[in-house]
Short mmCIF file of C-alpha atoms in Angstrom, two decimals:
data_model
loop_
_atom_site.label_atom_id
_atom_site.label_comp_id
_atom_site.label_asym_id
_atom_site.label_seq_id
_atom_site.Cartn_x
_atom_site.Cartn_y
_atom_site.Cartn_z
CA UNK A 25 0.00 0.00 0.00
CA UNK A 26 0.73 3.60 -0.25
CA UNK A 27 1.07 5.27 3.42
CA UNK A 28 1.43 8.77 4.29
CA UNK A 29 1.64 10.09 8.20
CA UNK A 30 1.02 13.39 9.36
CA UNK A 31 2.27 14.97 12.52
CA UNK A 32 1.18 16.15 14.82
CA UNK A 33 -2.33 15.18 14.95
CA UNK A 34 -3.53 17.41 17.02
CA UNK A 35 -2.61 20.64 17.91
CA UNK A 36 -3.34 23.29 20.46
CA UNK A 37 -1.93 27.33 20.55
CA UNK A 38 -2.62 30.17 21.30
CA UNK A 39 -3.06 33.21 18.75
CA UNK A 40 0.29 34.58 17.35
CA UNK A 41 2.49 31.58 17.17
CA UNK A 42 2.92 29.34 14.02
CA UNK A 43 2.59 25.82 13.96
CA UNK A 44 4.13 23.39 11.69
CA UNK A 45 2.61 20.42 10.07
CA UNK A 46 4.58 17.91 9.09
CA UNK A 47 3.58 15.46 6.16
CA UNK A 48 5.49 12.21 5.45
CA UNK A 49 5.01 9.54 2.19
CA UNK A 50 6.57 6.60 4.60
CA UNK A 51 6.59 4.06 1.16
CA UNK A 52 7.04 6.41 -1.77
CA UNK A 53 7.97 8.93 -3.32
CA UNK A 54 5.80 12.04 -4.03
CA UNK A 55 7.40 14.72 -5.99
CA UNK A 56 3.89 16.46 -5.63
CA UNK A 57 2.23 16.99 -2.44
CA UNK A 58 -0.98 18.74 -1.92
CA UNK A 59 -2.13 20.14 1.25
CA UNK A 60 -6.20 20.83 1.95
CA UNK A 61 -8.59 22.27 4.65
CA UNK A 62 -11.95 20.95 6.02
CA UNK A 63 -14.47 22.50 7.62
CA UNK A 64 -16.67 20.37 9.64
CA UNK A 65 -19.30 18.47 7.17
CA UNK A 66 -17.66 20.18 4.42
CA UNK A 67 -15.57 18.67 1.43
CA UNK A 68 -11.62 18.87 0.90
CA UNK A 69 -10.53 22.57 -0.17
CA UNK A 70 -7.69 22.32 -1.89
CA UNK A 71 -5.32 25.41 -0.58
CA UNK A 72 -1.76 24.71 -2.38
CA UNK A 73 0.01 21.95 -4.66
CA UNK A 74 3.67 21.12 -3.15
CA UNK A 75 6.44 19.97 -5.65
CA UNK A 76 9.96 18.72 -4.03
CA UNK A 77 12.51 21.62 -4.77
CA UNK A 78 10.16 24.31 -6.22
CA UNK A 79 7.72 26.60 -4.51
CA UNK A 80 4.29 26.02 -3.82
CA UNK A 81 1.78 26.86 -6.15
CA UNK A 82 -1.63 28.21 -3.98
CA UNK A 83 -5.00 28.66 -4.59
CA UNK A 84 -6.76 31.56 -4.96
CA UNK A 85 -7.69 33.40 -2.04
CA UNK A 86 -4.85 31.02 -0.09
CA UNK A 87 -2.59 33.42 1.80
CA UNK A 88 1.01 32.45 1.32
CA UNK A 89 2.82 34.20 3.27
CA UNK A 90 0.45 32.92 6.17
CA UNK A 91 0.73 29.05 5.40
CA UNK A 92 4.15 28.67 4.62
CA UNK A 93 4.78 25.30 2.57
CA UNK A 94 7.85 23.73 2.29
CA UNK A 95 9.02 20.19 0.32
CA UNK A 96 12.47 19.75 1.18
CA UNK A 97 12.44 15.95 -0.18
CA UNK A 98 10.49 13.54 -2.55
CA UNK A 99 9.06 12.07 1.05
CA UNK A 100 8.29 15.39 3.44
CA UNK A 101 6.20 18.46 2.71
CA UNK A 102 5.67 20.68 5.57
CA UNK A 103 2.96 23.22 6.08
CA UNK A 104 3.68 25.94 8.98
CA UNK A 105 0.86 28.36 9.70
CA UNK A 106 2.13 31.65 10.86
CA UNK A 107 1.06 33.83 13.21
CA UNK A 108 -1.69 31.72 13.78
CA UNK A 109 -5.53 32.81 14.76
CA UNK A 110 -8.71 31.33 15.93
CA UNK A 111 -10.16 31.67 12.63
CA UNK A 112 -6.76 29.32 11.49
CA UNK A 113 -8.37 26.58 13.50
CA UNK A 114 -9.71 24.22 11.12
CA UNK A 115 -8.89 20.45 9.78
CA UNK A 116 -5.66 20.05 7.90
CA UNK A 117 -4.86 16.94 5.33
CA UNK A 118 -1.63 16.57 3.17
CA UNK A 119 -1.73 13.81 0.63
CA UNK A 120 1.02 12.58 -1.66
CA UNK A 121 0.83 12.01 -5.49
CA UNK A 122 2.16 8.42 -6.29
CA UNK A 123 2.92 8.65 -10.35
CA UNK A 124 1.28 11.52 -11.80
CA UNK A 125 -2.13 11.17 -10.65
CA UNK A 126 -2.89 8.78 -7.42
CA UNK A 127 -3.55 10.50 -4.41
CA UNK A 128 -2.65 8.86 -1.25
CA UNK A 129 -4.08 10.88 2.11
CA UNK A 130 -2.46 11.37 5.81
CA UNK A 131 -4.60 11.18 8.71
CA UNK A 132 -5.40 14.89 9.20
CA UNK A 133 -4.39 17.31 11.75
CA UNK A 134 -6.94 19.29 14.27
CA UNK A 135 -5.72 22.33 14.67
CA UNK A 136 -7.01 24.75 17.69
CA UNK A 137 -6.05 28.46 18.07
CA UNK A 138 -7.13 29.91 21.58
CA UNK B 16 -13.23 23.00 -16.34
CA UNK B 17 -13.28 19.90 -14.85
CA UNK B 18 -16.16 19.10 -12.52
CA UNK B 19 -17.37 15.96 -10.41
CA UNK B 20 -20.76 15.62 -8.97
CA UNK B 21 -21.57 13.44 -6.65
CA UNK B 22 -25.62 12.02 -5.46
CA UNK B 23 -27.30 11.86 -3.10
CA UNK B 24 -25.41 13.84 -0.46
CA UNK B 25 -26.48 12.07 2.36
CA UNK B 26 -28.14 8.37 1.97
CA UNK B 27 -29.53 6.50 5.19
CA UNK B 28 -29.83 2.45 4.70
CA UNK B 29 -30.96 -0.03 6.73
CA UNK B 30 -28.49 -3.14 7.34
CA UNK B 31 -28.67 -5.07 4.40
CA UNK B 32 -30.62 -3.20 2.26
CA UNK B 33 -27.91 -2.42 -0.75
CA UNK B 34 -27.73 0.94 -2.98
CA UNK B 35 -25.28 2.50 -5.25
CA UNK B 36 -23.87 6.05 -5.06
CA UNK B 37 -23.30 8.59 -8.08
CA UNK B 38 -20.14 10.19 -9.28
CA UNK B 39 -20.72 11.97 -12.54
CA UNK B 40 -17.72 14.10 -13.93
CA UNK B 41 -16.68 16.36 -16.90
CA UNK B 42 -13.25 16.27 -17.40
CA UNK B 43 -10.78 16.58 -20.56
CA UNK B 44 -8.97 13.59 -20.29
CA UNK B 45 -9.62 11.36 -17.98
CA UNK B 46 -6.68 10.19 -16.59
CA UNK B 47 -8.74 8.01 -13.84
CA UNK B 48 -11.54 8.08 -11.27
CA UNK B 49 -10.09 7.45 -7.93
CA UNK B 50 -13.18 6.85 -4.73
CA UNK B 51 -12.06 7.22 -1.17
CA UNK B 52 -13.69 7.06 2.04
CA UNK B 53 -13.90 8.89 4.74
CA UNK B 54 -14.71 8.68 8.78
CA UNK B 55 -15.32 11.54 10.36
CA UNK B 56 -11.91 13.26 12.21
CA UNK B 57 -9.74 10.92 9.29
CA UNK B 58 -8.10 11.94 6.13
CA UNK B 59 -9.76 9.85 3.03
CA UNK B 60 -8.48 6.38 2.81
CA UNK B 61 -7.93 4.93 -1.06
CA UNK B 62 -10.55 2.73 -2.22
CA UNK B 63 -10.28 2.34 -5.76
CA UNK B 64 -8.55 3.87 -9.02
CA UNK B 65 -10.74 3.03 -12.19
CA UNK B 66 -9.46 4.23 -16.09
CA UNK B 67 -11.66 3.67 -18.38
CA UNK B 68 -15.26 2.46 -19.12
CA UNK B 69 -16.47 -0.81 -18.44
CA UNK B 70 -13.85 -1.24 -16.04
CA UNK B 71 -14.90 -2.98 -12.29
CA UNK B 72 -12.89 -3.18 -9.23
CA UNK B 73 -14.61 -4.91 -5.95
CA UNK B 74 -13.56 -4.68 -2.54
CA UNK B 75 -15.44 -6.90 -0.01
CA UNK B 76 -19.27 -5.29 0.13
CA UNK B 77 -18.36 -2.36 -2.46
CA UNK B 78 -17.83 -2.60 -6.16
CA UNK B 79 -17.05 0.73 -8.31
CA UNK B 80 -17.83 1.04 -11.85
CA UNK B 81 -17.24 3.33 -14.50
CA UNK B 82 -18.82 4.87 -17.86
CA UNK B 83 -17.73 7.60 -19.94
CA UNK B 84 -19.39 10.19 -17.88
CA UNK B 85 -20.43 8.63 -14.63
CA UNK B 86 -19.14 6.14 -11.90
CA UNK B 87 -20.97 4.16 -9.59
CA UNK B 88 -19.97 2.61 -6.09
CA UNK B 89 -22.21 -0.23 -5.71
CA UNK B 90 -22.74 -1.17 -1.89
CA UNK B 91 -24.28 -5.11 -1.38
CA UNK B 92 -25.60 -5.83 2.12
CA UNK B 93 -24.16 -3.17 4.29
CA UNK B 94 -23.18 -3.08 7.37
CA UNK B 95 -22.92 0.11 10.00
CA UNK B 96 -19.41 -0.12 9.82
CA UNK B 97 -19.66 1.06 6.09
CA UNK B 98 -21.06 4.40 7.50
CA UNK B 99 -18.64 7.24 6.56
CA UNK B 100 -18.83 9.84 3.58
CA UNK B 101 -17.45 8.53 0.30
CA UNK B 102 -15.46 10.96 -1.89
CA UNK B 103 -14.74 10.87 -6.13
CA UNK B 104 -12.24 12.61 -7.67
CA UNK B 105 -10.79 12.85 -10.72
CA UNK B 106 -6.84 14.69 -11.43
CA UNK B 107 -7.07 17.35 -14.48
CA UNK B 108 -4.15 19.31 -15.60
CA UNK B 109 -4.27 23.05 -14.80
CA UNK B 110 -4.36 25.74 -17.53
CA UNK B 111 -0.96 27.05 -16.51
CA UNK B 112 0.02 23.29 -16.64
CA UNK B 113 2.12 21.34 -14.35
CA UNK B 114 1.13 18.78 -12.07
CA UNK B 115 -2.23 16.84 -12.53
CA UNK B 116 -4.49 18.59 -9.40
CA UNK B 117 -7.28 16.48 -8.07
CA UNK B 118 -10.83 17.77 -8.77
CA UNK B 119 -13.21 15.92 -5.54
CA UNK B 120 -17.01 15.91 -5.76
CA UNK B 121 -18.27 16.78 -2.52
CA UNK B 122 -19.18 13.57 -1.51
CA UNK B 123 -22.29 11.46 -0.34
CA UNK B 124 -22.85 10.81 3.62
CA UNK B 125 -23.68 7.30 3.94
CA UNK B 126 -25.16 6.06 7.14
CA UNK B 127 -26.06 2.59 7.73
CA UNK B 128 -28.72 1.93 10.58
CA UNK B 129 -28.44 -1.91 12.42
#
């Protein structure tokens, strides 16, 4: 199978500090990564499309120099939030691109800003 | 543009009682129909990858098939452990170009009553 971990997976701050999300393919390689939001009952939103050694390409109305994405290797992507507020708080998801199209999903991280 | 609708958005069954869920899509090129599940608090888990019409792929009580403008996931007999929300998505190519960027229906809620 195809496995990608996430950390952490949950996450409490307070408002002002960042937070960094880590996202891992443990059995592949992903030159892409994508990260997305979820709202509660809400579908995946996809906010920026990760590939190793370039920069991020966002979505519209995605604030980039709030979530700061980085993919430093074919297996990590990490997504820091920056100067984080309650409005932040929210349901994050990375997934990794196996070949050029198969989508392989972490576990998701809760993030809370007090 | 690429676009993937999915129906019903929320289905309730009784145990046993078997249905199928909708994915219709417009998309230039398919390059694959990929289904997922997922539970509430979890990042989608891979179900199944289907390319091109006709094709079936089964996986214990589900079975996914695919025409040239719709897919079906088929559920036989289910069980309340098959409640979650089921996701379709299929990976277009941006007009700017670069990497293929999955486009996700926003997915049916399936709940199974015992």
């Amino acid at each position: 199978g195809a496995v990608v971990s996430q950390h952490p997976s949950r996450v409490i701050c307070k408002s002002g500090t960042s937070v960094k999300i880590e996202c891992r393919s443990l059995d592949f390689q992903a030159t892409t990564m994508f990260w997305y939001r979820q709202f509660p009952k809400q579908s995946l939103m996809l906010m920026a499309t990760s590939n190793e050694g370039s920069k991020a390409t966002y979505e519209q109305g995605v604030e980039k120099d709030k979530f700061l994405i980085n993919h430093a290797s074919l297996t990590l992507s990490t997504l820091t939030v920056t100067s984080a507020h309650p409005e932040d708080s929210s349901f994050y998801i990375c997934s990794g691109q196996r070949g050029d199209n198969e989508q392989f999903f972490g576990p998701g991280t809760r993030l809370t800003v007090l | 543009e690429d676009q993937v609708t999915q129906s019903p958005e929320a289905l309730r069954l009784q145990e046993g009682e078997s249905s199928s869920l909708n994915c219709s899509y417009t998309v230039s090129g398919l390059r694959g129909l990929f289904w997922y599940r997922q539970d509430p608090g979890k990042g989608p888990e891979f179900l199944f990858t289907l390319y091109s019409a006709g094709e079936e792929k089964e996986k214990e009580r589900l079975k996914a098939t695919l025409t040239k403008k719709e897919s079906f996931l088929h559920i036989t007999a289910p069980k309340p452990e098959d409640s979650a929300t089921y996701l379709c998505a299929v990976p277009g190519l941006p007009p700017s170009g670069g990497s293929y960027i999955p486009t996700f229906g926003r997915g049916t809620s399936l709940i199974v009553h015992p």
